[in-house]
Amino acid sequence: MRPTTFALLGGVIAAPAGAATVTVTIPKQDVAEYHRPYVAIWLEPAGGGAARTVALWYETKKTGKDAGTKYLADLRAWWRKGGRSMTVPADGISGATRAPGQYNVKLPDGLKPGAYVLTVEAARETGGRELVTLPLTVPNPSARGSGKTELGAVAVSAR
């Protein structure tokens, strides 16, 4: 087990940036035909710069040409920020779509101190599309937001 270092900032103990967690809630939909949403979570410097995909949930079990990747372009904001050039599956970030519930995703280790924007985007077949954007400050990231239909509560906390 490797030792964990903590920094003392203005009398507050701050966990290292890599110890931060994003909690995403996918709400239960009361609809006749439900499809699990595709979800992309990414982080980018607040002043602009390259986006870094933190998690990507899509249909991984489909086979054939394009398989489940065909609809990744429906995550329009993520697609424009760099998704179109990403090779999937990507180790450690891509996985299957999720059923309604609450999910935890670890932020990347070693984020440089500064201001960032975290975005969570969801798109669902025969459903809608939604973005939740949260400003963060590293080394002490903490933020809360919520979607209205496709996403529920989204929170970032240092653990």
mmCIF file of C-alpha atoms in Angstrom:
data_model
loop_
_atom_site.group_PDB
_atom_site.id
_atom_site.type_symbol
_atom_site.label_atom_id
_atom_site.label_comp_id
_atom_site.label_asym_id
_atom_site.label_seq_id
_atom_site.Cartn_x
_atom_site.Cartn_y
_atom_site.Cartn_z
ATOM 1 C CA MET A 1 0.000 0.000 0.000
ATOM 2 C CA ARG A 2 1.472 3.368 -0.907
ATOM 3 C CA PRO A 3 1.334 6.244 1.576
ATOM 4 C CA THR A 4 -1.105 9.096 0.960
ATOM 5 C CA THR A 5 0.110 12.658 1.304
ATOM 6 C CA PHE A 6 -2.154 15.480 2.369
ATOM 7 C CA ALA A 7 -1.519 19.196 2.013
ATOM 8 C CA LEU A 8 -2.549 21.763 4.595
ATOM 9 C CA LEU A 9 -4.184 24.735 2.865
ATOM 10 C CA GLY A 10 -5.393 27.602 5.015
ATOM 11 C CA GLY A 11 -6.171 25.304 7.937
ATOM 12 C CA VAL A 12 -8.088 22.812 5.777
ATOM 13 C CA ILE A 13 -6.746 19.395 4.886
ATOM 14 C CA ALA A 14 -7.039 18.814 1.153
ATOM 15 C CA ALA A 15 -6.843 15.347 -0.354
ATOM 16 C CA PRO A 16 -4.714 14.923 -3.454
ATOM 17 C CA ALA A 17 -6.578 15.684 -6.706
ATOM 18 C CA GLY A 18 -6.495 12.022 -7.673
ATOM 19 C CA ALA A 19 -8.649 11.214 -4.667
ATOM 20 C CA ALA A 20 -11.604 13.207 -6.036
ATOM 21 C CA THR A 21 -14.765 11.403 -7.102
ATOM 22 C CA VAL A 22 -17.583 12.349 -9.469
ATOM 23 C CA THR A 23 -20.966 10.933 -8.471
ATOM 24 C CA VAL A 24 -23.447 10.720 -11.349
ATOM 25 C CA THR A 25 -27.106 9.816 -10.920
ATOM 26 C CA ILE A 26 -29.070 8.351 -13.807
ATOM 27 C CA PRO A 27 -32.742 8.824 -12.927
ATOM 28 C CA LYS A 28 -35.433 6.229 -13.501
ATOM 29 C CA GLN A 29 -37.637 7.216 -16.438
ATOM 30 C CA ASP A 30 -41.368 6.564 -16.474
ATOM 31 C CA VAL A 31 -41.628 5.778 -20.193
ATOM 32 C CA ALA A 32 -42.996 2.906 -22.261
ATOM 33 C CA GLU A 33 -39.732 2.202 -24.111
ATOM 34 C CA TYR A 34 -36.577 2.748 -22.063
ATOM 35 C CA HIS A 35 -33.043 2.657 -23.409
ATOM 36 C CA ARG A 36 -30.032 3.172 -21.168
ATOM 37 C CA PRO A 37 -28.273 6.456 -21.950
ATOM 38 C CA TYR A 38 -24.850 6.873 -23.480
ATOM 39 C CA VAL A 39 -22.834 9.034 -21.062
ATOM 40 C CA ALA A 40 -19.569 10.943 -21.463
ATOM 41 C CA ILE A 41 -17.738 12.636 -18.589
ATOM 42 C CA TRP A 42 -14.835 14.925 -19.390
ATOM 43 C CA LEU A 43 -12.610 17.556 -17.838
ATOM 44 C CA GLU A 44 -10.986 20.588 -19.445
ATOM 45 C CA PRO A 45 -9.028 23.621 -18.228
ATOM 46 C CA ALA A 46 -11.369 26.555 -17.510
ATOM 47 C CA GLY A 47 -9.316 28.894 -19.693
ATOM 48 C CA GLY A 48 -9.524 26.522 -22.652
ATOM 49 C CA GLY A 49 -7.394 23.633 -23.728
ATOM 50 C CA ALA A 50 -7.631 19.971 -24.557
ATOM 51 C CA ALA A 51 -10.519 17.991 -23.082
ATOM 52 C CA ARG A 52 -9.701 14.799 -21.189
ATOM 53 C CA THR A 53 -12.328 12.050 -21.205
ATOM 54 C CA VAL A 54 -12.806 10.635 -17.711
ATOM 55 C CA ALA A 55 -15.544 8.075 -18.496
ATOM 56 C CA LEU A 56 -17.526 6.918 -21.523
ATOM 57 C CA TRP A 57 -20.500 4.574 -21.214
ATOM 58 C CA TYR A 58 -21.934 3.150 -24.420
ATOM 59 C CA GLU A 59 -23.351 -0.076 -25.871
ATOM 60 C CA THR A 60 -20.355 -2.399 -25.717
ATOM 61 C CA LYS A 61 -22.100 -5.711 -26.435
ATOM 62 C CA LYS A 62 -23.296 -4.953 -29.968
ATOM 63 C CA THR A 63 -21.296 -6.565 -32.749
ATOM 64 C CA GLY A 64 -20.716 -5.841 -36.408
ATOM 65 C CA LYS A 65 -19.616 -2.743 -38.240
ATOM 66 C CA ASP A 66 -19.619 0.289 -35.919
ATOM 67 C CA ALA A 67 -21.352 -1.838 -33.246
ATOM 68 C CA GLY A 68 -22.331 0.387 -30.315
ATOM 69 C CA THR A 69 -19.955 3.158 -31.351
ATOM 70 C CA LYS A 70 -22.292 4.267 -34.151
ATOM 71 C CA TYR A 71 -24.287 6.467 -31.768
ATOM 72 C CA LEU A 72 -21.385 8.057 -29.882
ATOM 73 C CA ALA A 73 -21.806 11.121 -32.111
ATOM 74 C CA ASP A 74 -25.155 11.688 -30.330
ATOM 75 C CA LEU A 75 -23.048 12.872 -27.387
ATOM 76 C CA ARG A 76 -22.605 16.024 -29.467
ATOM 77 C CA ALA A 77 -20.625 18.253 -27.107
ATOM 78 C CA TRP A 78 -18.204 15.456 -26.164
ATOM 79 C CA TRP A 79 -17.912 14.400 -29.820
ATOM 80 C CA ARG A 80 -16.851 17.931 -30.812
ATOM 81 C CA LYS A 81 -14.429 18.250 -27.873
ATOM 82 C CA GLY A 82 -12.419 15.257 -29.025
ATOM 83 C CA GLY A 83 -14.613 12.186 -28.964
ATOM 84 C CA ARG A 84 -14.502 11.794 -32.733
ATOM 85 C CA SER A 85 -10.723 11.249 -32.602
ATOM 86 C CA MET A 86 -10.800 8.861 -29.644
ATOM 87 C CA THR A 87 -10.195 5.153 -30.187
ATOM 88 C CA VAL A 88 -12.713 2.995 -28.321
ATOM 89 C CA PRO A 89 -12.757 0.938 -26.286
ATOM 90 C CA ALA A 90 -10.303 2.930 -24.177
ATOM 91 C CA ASP A 91 -8.746 1.167 -21.195
ATOM 92 C CA GLY A 92 -9.923 2.482 -17.864
ATOM 93 C CA ILE A 93 -12.507 4.882 -19.234
ATOM 94 C CA SER A 94 -14.982 3.125 -21.477
ATOM 95 C CA GLY A 95 -17.624 0.698 -20.333
ATOM 96 C CA ALA A 96 -21.190 -0.445 -20.784
ATOM 97 C CA THR A 97 -24.233 1.782 -20.410
ATOM 98 C CA ARG A 98 -25.639 1.948 -16.891
ATOM 99 C CA ALA A 99 -29.130 1.316 -15.527
ATOM 100 C CA PRO A 100 -30.810 3.996 -13.398
ATOM 101 C CA GLY A 101 -28.867 4.509 -10.186
ATOM 102 C CA GLN A 102 -25.924 6.348 -8.682
ATOM 103 C CA TYR A 103 -22.372 5.774 -9.936
ATOM 104 C CA ASN A 104 -18.939 6.930 -8.756
ATOM 105 C CA VAL A 105 -16.122 7.780 -11.155
ATOM 106 C CA LYS A 106 -12.627 8.679 -9.948
ATOM 107 C CA LEU A 107 -11.058 11.839 -11.353
ATOM 108 C CA PRO A 108 -7.618 11.310 -12.947
ATOM 109 C CA ASP A 109 -4.561 11.286 -10.709
ATOM 110 C CA GLY A 110 -2.045 14.090 -10.965
ATOM 111 C CA LEU A 111 -4.245 16.986 -12.064
ATOM 112 C CA LYS A 112 -2.282 20.218 -11.919
ATOM 113 C CA PRO A 113 -3.656 22.851 -9.538
ATOM 114 C CA GLY A 114 -5.983 25.276 -11.272
ATOM 115 C CA ALA A 115 -9.500 25.894 -12.525
ATOM 116 C CA TYR A 116 -11.304 23.226 -14.557
ATOM 117 C CA VAL A 117 -14.722 22.559 -16.022
ATOM 118 C CA LEU A 118 -16.252 19.104 -15.597
ATOM 119 C CA THR A 119 -19.014 18.176 -18.042
ATOM 120 C CA VAL A 120 -21.360 15.206 -17.929
ATOM 121 C CA GLU A 121 -23.410 14.582 -21.069
ATOM 122 C CA ALA A 122 -26.136 11.963 -21.561
ATOM 123 C CA ALA A 123 -28.063 10.991 -24.698
ATOM 124 C CA ARG A 124 -30.742 8.323 -24.876
ATOM 125 C CA GLU A 125 -32.445 6.649 -27.834
ATOM 126 C CA THR A 126 -36.113 7.735 -27.997
ATOM 127 C CA GLY A 127 -35.231 10.072 -25.149
ATOM 128 C CA GLY A 128 -33.431 13.337 -24.757
ATOM 129 C CA ARG A 129 -29.971 14.760 -24.438
ATOM 130 C CA GLU A 130 -28.635 16.710 -21.486
ATOM 131 C CA LEU A 131 -25.455 18.402 -20.240
ATOM 132 C CA VAL A 132 -24.444 19.241 -16.683
ATOM 133 C CA THR A 133 -21.381 21.491 -16.393
ATOM 134 C CA LEU A 134 -19.573 22.152 -13.105
ATOM 135 C CA PRO A 135 -16.651 24.499 -12.391
ATOM 136 C CA LEU A 136 -13.900 22.909 -10.243
ATOM 137 C CA THR A 137 -10.772 24.120 -8.525
ATOM 138 C CA VAL A 138 -7.926 21.679 -7.957
ATOM 139 C CA PRO A 139 -6.487 20.739 -5.439
ATOM 140 C CA ASN A 140 -9.785 20.938 -3.546
ATOM 141 C CA PRO A 141 -12.508 20.034 -6.083
ATOM 142 C CA SER A 142 -16.060 20.322 -4.836
ATOM 143 C CA ALA A 143 -19.185 21.052 -6.870
ATOM 144 C CA ARG A 144 -22.829 20.077 -7.220
ATOM 145 C CA GLY A 145 -25.351 20.304 -10.012
ATOM 146 C CA SER A 146 -28.320 18.491 -11.421
ATOM 147 C CA GLY A 147 -29.970 17.655 -14.687
ATOM 148 C CA LYS A 148 -33.704 17.790 -15.305
ATOM 149 C CA THR A 149 -34.515 14.654 -17.308
ATOM 150 C CA GLU A 150 -31.664 12.441 -18.545
ATOM 151 C CA LEU A 151 -29.313 13.184 -15.629
ATOM 152 C CA GLY A 152 -30.038 13.518 -11.943
ATOM 153 C CA ALA A 153 -27.644 14.872 -9.330
ATOM 154 C CA VAL A 154 -23.984 15.273 -10.277
ATOM 155 C CA ALA A 155 -21.484 15.961 -7.512
ATOM 156 C CA VAL A 156 -17.710 16.183 -7.196
ATOM 157 C CA SER A 157 -16.027 15.668 -3.852
ATOM 158 C CA ALA A 158 -12.502 15.147 -2.560
ATOM 159 C CA ARG A 159 -12.335 11.890 -0.654
#
